[in-house]
Coordinates of C-alpha atoms in Angstrom, one line a residue:
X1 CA 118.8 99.3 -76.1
X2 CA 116.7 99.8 -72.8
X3 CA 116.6 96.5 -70.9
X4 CA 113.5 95.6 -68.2
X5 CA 115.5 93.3 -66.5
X6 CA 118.8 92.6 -64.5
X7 CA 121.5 92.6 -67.4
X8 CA 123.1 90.0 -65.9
X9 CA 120.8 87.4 -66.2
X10 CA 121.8 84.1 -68.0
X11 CA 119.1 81.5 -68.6
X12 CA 118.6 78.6 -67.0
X13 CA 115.1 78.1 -67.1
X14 CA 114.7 77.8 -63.0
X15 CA 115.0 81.4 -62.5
X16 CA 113.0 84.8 -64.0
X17 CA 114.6 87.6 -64.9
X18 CA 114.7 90.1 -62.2
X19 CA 113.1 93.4 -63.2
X20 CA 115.3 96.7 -62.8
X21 CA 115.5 98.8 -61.1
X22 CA 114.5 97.0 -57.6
X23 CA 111.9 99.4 -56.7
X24 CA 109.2 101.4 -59.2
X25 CA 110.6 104.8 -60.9
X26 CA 107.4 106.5 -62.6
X27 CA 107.9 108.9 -65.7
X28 CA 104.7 110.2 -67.1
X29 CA 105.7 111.8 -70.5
X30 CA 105.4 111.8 -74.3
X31 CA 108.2 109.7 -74.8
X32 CA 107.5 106.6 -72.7
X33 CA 104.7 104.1 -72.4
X34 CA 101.7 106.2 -70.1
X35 CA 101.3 103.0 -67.5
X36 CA 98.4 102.4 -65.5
X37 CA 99.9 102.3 -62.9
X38 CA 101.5 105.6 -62.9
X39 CA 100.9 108.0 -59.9
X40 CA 99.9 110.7 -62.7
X41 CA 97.2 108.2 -63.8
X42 CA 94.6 110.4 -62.3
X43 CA 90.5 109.8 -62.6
X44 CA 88.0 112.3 -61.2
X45 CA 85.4 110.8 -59.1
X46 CA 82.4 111.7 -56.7
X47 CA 83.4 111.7 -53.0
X48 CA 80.2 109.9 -50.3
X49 CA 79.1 113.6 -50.4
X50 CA 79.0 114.4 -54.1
X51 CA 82.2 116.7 -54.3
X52 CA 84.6 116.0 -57.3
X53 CA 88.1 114.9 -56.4
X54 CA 91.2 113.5 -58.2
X55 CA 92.0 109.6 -57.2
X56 CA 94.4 107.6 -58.8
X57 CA 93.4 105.1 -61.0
X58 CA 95.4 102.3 -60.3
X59 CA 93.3 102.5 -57.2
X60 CA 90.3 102.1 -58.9
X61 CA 91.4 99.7 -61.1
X62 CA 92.3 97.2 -58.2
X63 CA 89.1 97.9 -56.4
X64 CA 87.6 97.0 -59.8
X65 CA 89.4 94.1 -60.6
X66 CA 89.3 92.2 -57.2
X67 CA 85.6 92.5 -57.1
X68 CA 83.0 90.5 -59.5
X69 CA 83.6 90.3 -62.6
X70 CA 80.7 90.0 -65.5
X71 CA 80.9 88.1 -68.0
X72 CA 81.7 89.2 -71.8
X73 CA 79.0 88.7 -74.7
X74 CA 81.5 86.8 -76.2
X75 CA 81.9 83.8 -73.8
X76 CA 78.5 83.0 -73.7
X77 CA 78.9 81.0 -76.9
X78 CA 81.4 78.7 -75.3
X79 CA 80.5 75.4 -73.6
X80 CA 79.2 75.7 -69.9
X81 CA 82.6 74.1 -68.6
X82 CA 84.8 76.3 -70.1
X83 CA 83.0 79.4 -69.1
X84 CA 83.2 78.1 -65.5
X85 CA 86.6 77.7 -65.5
X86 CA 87.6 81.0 -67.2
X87 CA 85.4 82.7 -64.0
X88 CA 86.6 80.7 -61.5
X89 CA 90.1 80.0 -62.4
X90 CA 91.7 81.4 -65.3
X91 CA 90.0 85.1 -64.6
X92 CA 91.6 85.3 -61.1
X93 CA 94.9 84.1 -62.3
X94 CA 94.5 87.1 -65.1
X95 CA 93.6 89.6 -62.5
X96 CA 96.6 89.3 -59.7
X97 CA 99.0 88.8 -63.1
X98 CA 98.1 92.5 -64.2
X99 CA 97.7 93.9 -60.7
X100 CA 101.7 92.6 -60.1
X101 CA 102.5 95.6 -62.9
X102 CA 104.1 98.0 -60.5
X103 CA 106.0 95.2 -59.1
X104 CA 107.1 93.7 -62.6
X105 CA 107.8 96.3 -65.0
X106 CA 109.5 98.8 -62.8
X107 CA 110.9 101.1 -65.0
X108 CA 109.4 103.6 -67.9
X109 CA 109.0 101.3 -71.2
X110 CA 110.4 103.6 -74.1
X111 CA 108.1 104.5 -77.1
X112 CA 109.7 102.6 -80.0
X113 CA 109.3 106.0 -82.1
X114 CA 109.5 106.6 -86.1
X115 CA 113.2 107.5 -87.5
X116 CA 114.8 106.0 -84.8
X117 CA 117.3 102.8 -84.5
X118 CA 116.0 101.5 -81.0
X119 CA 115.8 97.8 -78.8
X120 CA 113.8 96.8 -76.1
X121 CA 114.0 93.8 -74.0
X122 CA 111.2 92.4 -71.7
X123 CA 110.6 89.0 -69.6
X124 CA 108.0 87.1 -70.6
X125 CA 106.9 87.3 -67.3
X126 CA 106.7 91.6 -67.8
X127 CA 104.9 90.5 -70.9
X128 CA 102.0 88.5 -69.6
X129 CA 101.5 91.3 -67.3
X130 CA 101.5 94.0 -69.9
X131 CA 99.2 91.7 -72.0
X132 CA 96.7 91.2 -69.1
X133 CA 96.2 95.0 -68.3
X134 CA 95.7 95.1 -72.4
X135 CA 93.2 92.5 -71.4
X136 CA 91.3 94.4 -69.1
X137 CA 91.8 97.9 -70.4
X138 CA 93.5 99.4 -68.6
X139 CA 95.7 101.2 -70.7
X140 CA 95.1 105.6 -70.4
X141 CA 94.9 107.2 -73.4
X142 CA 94.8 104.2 -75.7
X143 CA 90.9 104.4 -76.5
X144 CA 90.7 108.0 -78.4
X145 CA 90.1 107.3 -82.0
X146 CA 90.5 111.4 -83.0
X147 CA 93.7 112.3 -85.5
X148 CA 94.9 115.1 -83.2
X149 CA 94.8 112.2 -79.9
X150 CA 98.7 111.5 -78.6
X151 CA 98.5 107.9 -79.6
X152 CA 96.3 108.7 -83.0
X153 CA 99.9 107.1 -84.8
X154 CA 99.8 104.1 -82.6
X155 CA 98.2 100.5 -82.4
X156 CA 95.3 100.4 -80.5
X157 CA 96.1 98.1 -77.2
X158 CA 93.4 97.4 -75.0
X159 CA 91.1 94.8 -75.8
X160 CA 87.7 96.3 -75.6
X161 CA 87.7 96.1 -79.5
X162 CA 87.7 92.1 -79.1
X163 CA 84.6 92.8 -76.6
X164 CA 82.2 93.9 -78.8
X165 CA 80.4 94.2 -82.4
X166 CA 80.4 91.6 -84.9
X167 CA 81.2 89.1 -86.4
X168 CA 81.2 87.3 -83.1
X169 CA 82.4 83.9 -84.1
X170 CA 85.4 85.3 -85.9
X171 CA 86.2 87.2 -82.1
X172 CA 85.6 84.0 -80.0
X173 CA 88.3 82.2 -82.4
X174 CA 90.8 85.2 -81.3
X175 CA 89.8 85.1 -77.4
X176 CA 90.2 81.4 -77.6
X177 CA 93.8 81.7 -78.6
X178 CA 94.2 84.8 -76.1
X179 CA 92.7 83.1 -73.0
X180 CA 94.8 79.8 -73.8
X181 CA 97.6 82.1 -73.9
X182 CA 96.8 83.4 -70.5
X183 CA 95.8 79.8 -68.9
X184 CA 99.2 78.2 -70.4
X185 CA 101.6 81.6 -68.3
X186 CA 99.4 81.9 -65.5
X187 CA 99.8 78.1 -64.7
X188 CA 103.3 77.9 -66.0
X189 CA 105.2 80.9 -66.6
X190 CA 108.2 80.7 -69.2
X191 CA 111.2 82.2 -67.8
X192 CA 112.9 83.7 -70.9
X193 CA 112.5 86.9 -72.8
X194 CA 112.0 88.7 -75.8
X195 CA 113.8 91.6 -77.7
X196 CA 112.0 94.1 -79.9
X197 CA 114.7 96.1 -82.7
X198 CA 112.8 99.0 -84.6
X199 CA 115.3 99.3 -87.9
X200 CA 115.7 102.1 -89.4
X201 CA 117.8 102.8 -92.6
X202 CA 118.6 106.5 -93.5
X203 CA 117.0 107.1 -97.0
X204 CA 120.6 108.2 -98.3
X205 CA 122.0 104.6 -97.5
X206 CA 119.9 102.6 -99.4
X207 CA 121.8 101.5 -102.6
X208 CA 121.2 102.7 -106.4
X209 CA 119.1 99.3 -106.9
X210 CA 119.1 100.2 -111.2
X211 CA 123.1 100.2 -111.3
X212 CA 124.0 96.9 -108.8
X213 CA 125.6 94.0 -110.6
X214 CA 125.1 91.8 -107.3
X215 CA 123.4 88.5 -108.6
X216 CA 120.6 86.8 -107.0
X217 CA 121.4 84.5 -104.1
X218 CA 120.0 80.7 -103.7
X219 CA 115.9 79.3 -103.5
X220 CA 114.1 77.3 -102.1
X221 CA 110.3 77.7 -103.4
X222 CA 107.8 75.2 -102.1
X223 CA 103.6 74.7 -102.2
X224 CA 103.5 73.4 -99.4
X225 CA 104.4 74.7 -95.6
X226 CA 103.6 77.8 -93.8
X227 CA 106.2 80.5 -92.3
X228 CA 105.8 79.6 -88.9
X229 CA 105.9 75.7 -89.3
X230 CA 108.7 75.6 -91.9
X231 CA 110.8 78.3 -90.8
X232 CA 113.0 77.1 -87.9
X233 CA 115.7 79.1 -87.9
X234 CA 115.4 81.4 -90.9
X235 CA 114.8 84.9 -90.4
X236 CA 110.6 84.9 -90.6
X237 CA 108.5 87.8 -92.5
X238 CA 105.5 88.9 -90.8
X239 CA 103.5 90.6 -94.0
X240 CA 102.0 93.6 -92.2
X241 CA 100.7 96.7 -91.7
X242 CA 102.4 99.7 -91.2
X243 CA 100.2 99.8 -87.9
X244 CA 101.5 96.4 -86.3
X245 CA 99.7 94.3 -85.7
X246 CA 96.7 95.2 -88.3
X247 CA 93.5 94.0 -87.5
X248 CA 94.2 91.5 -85.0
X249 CA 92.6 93.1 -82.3
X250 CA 89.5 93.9 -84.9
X251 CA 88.3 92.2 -87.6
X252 CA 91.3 91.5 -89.5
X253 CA 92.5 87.5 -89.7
X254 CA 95.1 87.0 -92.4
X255 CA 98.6 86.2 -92.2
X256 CA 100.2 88.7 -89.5
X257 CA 96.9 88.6 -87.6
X258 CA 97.0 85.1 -86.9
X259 CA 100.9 85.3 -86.3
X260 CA 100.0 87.7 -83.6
X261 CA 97.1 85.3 -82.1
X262 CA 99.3 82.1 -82.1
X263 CA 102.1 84.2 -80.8
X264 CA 100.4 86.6 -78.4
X265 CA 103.5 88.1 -77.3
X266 CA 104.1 89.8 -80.4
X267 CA 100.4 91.7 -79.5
X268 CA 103.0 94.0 -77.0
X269 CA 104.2 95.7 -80.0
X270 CA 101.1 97.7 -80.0
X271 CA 101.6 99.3 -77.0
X272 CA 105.1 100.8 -78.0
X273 CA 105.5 100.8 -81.4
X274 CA 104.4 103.7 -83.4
X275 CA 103.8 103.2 -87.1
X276 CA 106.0 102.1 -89.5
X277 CA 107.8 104.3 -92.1
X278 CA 108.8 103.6 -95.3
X279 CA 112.7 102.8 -94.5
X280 CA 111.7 101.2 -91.4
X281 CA 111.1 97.6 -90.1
X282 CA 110.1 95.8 -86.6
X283 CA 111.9 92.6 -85.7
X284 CA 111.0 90.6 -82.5
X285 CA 113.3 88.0 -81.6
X286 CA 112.3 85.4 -79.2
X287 CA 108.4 85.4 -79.0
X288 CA 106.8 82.3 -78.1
X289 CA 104.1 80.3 -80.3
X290 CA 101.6 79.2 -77.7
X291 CA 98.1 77.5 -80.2
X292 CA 97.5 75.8 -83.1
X293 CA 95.1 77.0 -85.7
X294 CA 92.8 75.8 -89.0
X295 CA 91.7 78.2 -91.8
X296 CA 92.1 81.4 -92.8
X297 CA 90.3 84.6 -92.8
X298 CA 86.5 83.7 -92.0
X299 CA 87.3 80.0 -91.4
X300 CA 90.0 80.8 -89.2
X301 CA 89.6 78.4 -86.2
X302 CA 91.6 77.8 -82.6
X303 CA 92.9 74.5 -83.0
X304 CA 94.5 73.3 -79.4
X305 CA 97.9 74.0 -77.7
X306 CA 101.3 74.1 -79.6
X307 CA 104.5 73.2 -77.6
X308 CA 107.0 75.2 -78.8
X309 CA 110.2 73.3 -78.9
X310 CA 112.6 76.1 -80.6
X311 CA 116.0 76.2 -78.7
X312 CA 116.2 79.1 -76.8
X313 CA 119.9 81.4 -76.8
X314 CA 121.7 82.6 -73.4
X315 CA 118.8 85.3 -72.4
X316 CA 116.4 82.8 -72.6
X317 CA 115.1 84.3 -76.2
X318 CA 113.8 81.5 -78.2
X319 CA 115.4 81.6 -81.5
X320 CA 112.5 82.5 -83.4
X321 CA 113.4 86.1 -85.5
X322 CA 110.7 87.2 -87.3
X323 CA 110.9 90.7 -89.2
X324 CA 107.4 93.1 -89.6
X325 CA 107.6 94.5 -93.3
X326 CA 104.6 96.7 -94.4
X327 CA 103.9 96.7 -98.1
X328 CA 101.9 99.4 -100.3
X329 CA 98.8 98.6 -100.7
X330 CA 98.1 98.6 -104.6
X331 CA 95.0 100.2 -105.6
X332 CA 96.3 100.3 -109.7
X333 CA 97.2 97.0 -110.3
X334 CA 99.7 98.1 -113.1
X335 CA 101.1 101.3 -110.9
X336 CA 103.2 98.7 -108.6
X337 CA 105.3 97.9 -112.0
X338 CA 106.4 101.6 -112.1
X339 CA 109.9 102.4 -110.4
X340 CA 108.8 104.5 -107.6
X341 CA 107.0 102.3 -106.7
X342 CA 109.2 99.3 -106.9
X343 CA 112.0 101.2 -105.6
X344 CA 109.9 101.5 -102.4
X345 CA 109.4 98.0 -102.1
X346 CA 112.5 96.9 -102.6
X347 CA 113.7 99.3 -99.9
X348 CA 111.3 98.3 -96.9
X349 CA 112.1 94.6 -97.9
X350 CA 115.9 95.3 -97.4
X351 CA 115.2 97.5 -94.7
X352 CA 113.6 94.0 -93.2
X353 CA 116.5 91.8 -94.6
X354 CA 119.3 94.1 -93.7
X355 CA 121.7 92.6 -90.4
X356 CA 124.8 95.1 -89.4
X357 CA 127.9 93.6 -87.9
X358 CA 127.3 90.0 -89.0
X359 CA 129.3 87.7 -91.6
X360 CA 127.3 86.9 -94.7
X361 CA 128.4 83.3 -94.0
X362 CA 126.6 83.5 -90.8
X363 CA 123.0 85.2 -91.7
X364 CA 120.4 83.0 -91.9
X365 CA 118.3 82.8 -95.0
X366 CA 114.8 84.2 -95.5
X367 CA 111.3 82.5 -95.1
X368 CA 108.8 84.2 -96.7
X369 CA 105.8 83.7 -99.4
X370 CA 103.3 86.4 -101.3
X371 CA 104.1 89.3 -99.1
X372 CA 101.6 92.2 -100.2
X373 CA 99.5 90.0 -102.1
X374 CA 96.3 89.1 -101.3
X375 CA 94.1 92.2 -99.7
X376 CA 96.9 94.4 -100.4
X377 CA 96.5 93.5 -104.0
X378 CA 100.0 92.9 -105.3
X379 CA 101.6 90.4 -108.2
X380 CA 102.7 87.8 -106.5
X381 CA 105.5 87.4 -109.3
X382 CA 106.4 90.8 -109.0
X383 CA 106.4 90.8 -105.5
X384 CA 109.0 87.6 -105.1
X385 CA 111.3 88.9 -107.8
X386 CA 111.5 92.0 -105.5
X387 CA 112.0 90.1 -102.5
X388 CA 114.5 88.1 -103.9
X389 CA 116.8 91.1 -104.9
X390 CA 116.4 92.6 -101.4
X391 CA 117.3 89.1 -99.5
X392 CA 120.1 89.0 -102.4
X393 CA 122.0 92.4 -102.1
X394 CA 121.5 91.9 -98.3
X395 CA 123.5 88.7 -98.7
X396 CA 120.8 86.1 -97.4
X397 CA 119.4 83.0 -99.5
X398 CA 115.8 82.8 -99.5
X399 CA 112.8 79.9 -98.7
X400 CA 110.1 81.0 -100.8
X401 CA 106.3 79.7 -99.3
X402 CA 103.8 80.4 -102.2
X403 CA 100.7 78.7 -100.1
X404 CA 99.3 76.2 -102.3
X405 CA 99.7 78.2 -105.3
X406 CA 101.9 75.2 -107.5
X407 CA 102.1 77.4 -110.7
X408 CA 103.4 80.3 -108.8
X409 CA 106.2 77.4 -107.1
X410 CA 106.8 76.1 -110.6
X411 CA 107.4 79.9 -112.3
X412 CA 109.5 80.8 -109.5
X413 CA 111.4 78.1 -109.9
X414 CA 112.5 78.3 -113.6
X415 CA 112.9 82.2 -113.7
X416 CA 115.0 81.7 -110.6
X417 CA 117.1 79.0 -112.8
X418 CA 116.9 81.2 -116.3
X419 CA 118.3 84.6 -113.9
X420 CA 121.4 82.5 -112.0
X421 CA 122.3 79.5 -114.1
X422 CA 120.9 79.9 -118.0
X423 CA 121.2 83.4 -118.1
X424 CA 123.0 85.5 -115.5
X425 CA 121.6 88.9 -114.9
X426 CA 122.7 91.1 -111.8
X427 CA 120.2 93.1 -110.4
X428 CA 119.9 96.2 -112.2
X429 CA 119.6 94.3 -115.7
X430 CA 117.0 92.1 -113.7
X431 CA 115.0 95.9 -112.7
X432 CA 115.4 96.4 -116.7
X433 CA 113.7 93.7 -117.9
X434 CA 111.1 94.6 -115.0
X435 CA 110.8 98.3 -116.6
X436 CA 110.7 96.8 -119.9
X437 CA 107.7 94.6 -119.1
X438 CA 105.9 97.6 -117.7
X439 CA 106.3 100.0 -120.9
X440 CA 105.8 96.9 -123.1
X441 CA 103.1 94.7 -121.7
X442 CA 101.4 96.2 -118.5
X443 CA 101.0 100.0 -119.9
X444 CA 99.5 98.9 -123.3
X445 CA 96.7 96.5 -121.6
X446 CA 93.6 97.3 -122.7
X447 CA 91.2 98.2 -120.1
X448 CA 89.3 94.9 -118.5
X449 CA 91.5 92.3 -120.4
X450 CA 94.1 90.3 -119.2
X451 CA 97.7 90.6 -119.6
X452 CA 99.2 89.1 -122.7
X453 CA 101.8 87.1 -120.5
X454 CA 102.8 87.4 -117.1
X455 CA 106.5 88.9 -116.1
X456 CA 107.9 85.3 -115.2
X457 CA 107.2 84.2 -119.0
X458 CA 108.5 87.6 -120.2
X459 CA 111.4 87.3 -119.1
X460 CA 113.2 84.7 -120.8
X461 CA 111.1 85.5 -124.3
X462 CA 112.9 88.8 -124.4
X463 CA 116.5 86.7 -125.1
X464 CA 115.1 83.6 -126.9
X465 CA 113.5 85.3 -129.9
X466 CA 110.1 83.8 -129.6
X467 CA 108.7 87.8 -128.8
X468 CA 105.8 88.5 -131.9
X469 CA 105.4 91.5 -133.6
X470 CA 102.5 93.3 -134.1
X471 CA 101.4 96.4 -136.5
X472 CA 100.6 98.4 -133.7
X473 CA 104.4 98.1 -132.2
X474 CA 107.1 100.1 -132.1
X475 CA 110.1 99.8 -134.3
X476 CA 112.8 97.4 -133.2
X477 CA 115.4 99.7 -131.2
X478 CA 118.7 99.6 -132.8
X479 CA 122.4 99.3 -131.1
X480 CA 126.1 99.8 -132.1
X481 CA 128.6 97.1 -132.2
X482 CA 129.7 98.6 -128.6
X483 CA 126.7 97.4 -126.9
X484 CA 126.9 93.4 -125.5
X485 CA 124.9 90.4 -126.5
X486 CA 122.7 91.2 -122.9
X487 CA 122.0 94.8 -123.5
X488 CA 121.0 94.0 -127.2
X489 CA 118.8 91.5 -125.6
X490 CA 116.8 94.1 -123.6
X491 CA 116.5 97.0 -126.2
X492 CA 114.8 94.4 -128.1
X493 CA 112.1 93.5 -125.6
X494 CA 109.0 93.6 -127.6
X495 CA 105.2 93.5 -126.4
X496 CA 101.8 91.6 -127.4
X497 CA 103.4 88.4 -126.4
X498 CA 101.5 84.5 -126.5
X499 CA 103.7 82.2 -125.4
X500 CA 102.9 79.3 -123.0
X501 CA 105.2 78.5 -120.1
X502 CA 106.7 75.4 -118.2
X503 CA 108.3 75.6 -114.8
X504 CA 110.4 73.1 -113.4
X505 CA 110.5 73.2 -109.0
X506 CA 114.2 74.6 -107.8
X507 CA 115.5 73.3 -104.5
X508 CA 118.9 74.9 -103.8
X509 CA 120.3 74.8 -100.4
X510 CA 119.5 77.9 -97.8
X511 CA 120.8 78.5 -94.6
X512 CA 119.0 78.7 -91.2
X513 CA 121.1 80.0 -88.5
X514 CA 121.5 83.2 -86.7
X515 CA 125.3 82.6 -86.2
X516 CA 126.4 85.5 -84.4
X517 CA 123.6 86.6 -82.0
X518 CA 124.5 83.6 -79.8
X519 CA 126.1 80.8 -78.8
X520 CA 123.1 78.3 -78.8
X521 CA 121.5 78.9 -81.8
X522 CA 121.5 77.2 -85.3
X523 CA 125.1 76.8 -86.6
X524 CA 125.8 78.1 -89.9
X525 CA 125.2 75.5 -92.9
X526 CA 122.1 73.3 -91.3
X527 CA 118.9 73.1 -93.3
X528 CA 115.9 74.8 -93.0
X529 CA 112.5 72.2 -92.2
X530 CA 110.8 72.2 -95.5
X531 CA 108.5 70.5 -97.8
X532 CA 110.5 68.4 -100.8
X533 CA 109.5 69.3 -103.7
X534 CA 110.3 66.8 -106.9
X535 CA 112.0 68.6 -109.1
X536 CA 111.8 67.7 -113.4
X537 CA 115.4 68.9 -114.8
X538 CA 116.6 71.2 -112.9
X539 CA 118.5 69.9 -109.9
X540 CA 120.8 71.6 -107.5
X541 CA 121.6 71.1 -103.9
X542 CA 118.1 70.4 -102.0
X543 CA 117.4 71.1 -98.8

């Protein structure tokens, strides 16, 4: 765990952190953050007599930065007030926040690299600065686009991207949120900070998901809600790209996008973080939401300041935990039903859900919704089911966000009843019944039709007897007098099924705190801020 600051620092929201060491130590290598400001940042130049020498570039980039700055194409779309503001008063305040870099972040900042259990800790002070040299591009070696470039496995940083090419409007949304990021530090900076923890879980630890007996945990599923409004104190899932961040500096505006423009802090991952692997996860504890926002994707719209009121813990981290988990992206719709692939899934989520050295009593649940859905072309139903069994074998309840989709909330709901209440399965009967459905149902589609019944209503037709045959089935597997009730059950999954389905809404009680990490934040057993949900028969504890 490399820490920016003075370890001994306790919040008290009157002081910053202090940055350590005292004075500037510069390493210039491949396994730490190449700074601007580095004395080996060097830039050839023509002398006043047309000779080539070697200056520094942090040199150059003050020189540049306390002169006059133009203008981007961007903010010539925003209202004449604004735009005079930015240039005379936000801008400056921009400027002598990323020249203080040498005098903020005075030690090498770690590369957060692949295969590697590592944590870093920054100021949110040391953040802004970061953030405004991303803001004015000074970042070496960040710009190269080829495969064979040192940071080709990395984010791109620098905001130059934001600067230029279409669709405008989309990119004066995102600078809106940026610049109101900068305005709110630069005339008030926070005084806590943030930890980043890159997880990683050797592949021979992950457990034998088709042979676990561990039985799925509690839900809460609502319509209504986002992650980042409902949340409070639940461990929050960031659905994103293996390359953090995703598009958010480009064209991209969907969920983690906008996480990262509402949360600008979390845009420093990109400068450290190199791509995720399969068994590995990014959480960031503490970040800060600083704007409001409408839409999503092309309507996606800067909608004023937020206050964030989130009780901060004894470093000054707000407690806020949100955990990046990239999914496949599914270009077979019916190949995500096959093991492998599932098996990967399930893995990463865990990987995400997975806390060492804490009490299951005292681990917070899960907020999440359709993770991998949408533009990475997932089933949401298979997607939740997986989700659940991760958060379940690594002991956490789960608050299930489906986005306005009220079927989705509904089908959740009653398969989430029919696995833990009318039927008990444990997981690896539960990955069964998933096989089952893909060798029955999804495999045997015909080409540009739709699926006889979705894996929700498959589920509980494969034990009630309402499965039809049809000529072109196989014959009925048969079992010995050895084999239980529930195994019997499953050999006798059928396909061609035409059933209609009814879901009742399940509220069952989740927890929200992060117990252990420290003293001041959520105490275990409080309940998480979520939409009610009116429920027709099946009632449990409700949040």
């Amino acid at each position: 765990h490399t820490c920016v600051f003075v370890l001994q620092f306790k919040y008290n929201g009157k002081h910053y952190p202090i940055p350590h060491p005292t004075q500037y130590k510069d390493v210039w290598d491949q396994d730490h953050v190449r700074m601007p400001c580095s004395h080996m940042n060097e830039y050839p130049v023509k002398d006043k007599d047309g000779k080539s020498v070697v200056k520094r570039r942090w040199a150059i980039i003050e020189q540049a930065l306390k002169g006059n700055i133009p203008g981007p194409f961007e903010l010539e779309e925003v209202s004449r007030d604004e735009r005079i503001h930015f240039f005379d008063v936000t801008l400056k305040k921009i400027v002598n926040l990323a020249l203080m870099l040498p005098h903020l972040i005075t030690q090498p900042i770690p590369l957060l690299k692949k295969n590697r259990n590592q944590s870093l800790s920054l100021s949110q002070q040391q953040i802004a600065s970061l953030l405004a040299n991303a803001f004015f591009c000074t970042f070496p070696r960040r710009n190269a686009k080829q495969r064979s470039s040192e940071f080709s496995n990395y984010p791109t940083i620098n905001f130059n991207s934001l600067y230029e090419g279409y669709p405008v409007q989309k990119k004066l949304e995102k600078l809106k949120c940026l610049i109101h990021y900068f305005r709110r530090v630069t005339t008030n900076m926070p005084k806590g900070t943030v930890t980043f923890e890159r997880q990683c879980v050797p592949n021979d630890k992950f457990p034998d998901w088709k042979n676990l007996d561990t039985k799925l945990t509690k839900l809460h599923v609502s319509a209504e809600g986002t992650i980042e409004d409902d949340g409070e104190g639940m461990l929050q899932v960031d659905f994103a790209n293996k390359i953090l961040g995703g598009g958010v500096l480009g064209q991209g505006c969907v969920q983690e996008e906008i996480r990262f423009l509402i949360c600008p802090e979390m845009l420093v991952t990109r400068l450290f973080t190199e791509c995720l692997e399969k068994n590995e996860s990014l959480i960031m504890y503490g970040c800060e939401r600083f704007s409001k926002y409408d839409g999503y994707a092309q309507t996606f719209k800067w909608d004023g300041n937020f206050d964030d009121k989130t009780l901060r813990d004894e470093w000054g981290r707000l407690c806020t935990d949100v955990v990046a988990i990239d999914a496949l992206v599914i270009r077979e719709f019916g190949r995500q039903f096959k093991m492998d692939q599932i098996r990967r899934e399930l893995n990463k989520a865990y990987c995400g859900f997975l806390s060492h050295g804490m009490k299951a009593e005292n681990l917070s649940a899960v907020c999440t919704g359709n993770w991998g859905c949408g533009a990475f072309g997932g089933d949401k139903r298979l997607k939740a089911l997986i989700q659940l069994i991760a958060a379940s074998y690594a002991k956490r309840d789960v608050c299930y966000l489906t986005f306005d989709d009220k079927t989705l909330r509904d089908e959740l709901a009653e398969v989430h009843q029919y696995l833990t209440k009318t039927n008990p399965l444990g997981i690896g009967n539960i990955l069964t019944l998933i096989q089952q459905y893909e060798k029955n149902v999804v495999s045997r589609k015909p080409k540009k039709s739709k699926y006889s019944v979705n894996l929700y209503q498959y589920i509980p037709r494969v034990f009630d007897g309402t499965l039809e045959m049809t000529d072109s089935e196989p014959d009925t597997p048969t079992w010995d007098d050895s084999d239980s009730n529930e195994t019997r059950y499953m050999l006798a999954a059928q396909d061609s099924v035409e059933a209609e389905n009814t879901a009742d809404d399940t509220k069952n009680e989740v927890k929200k705190n992060d117990g252990n990490k420290t003293t001041e934040r959520p105490k275990s057993g409080e309940k998480p801020a979520v939409q009610r949900q009116e429920s027709k028969d099946y009632k449990a504890d409700t949040p």
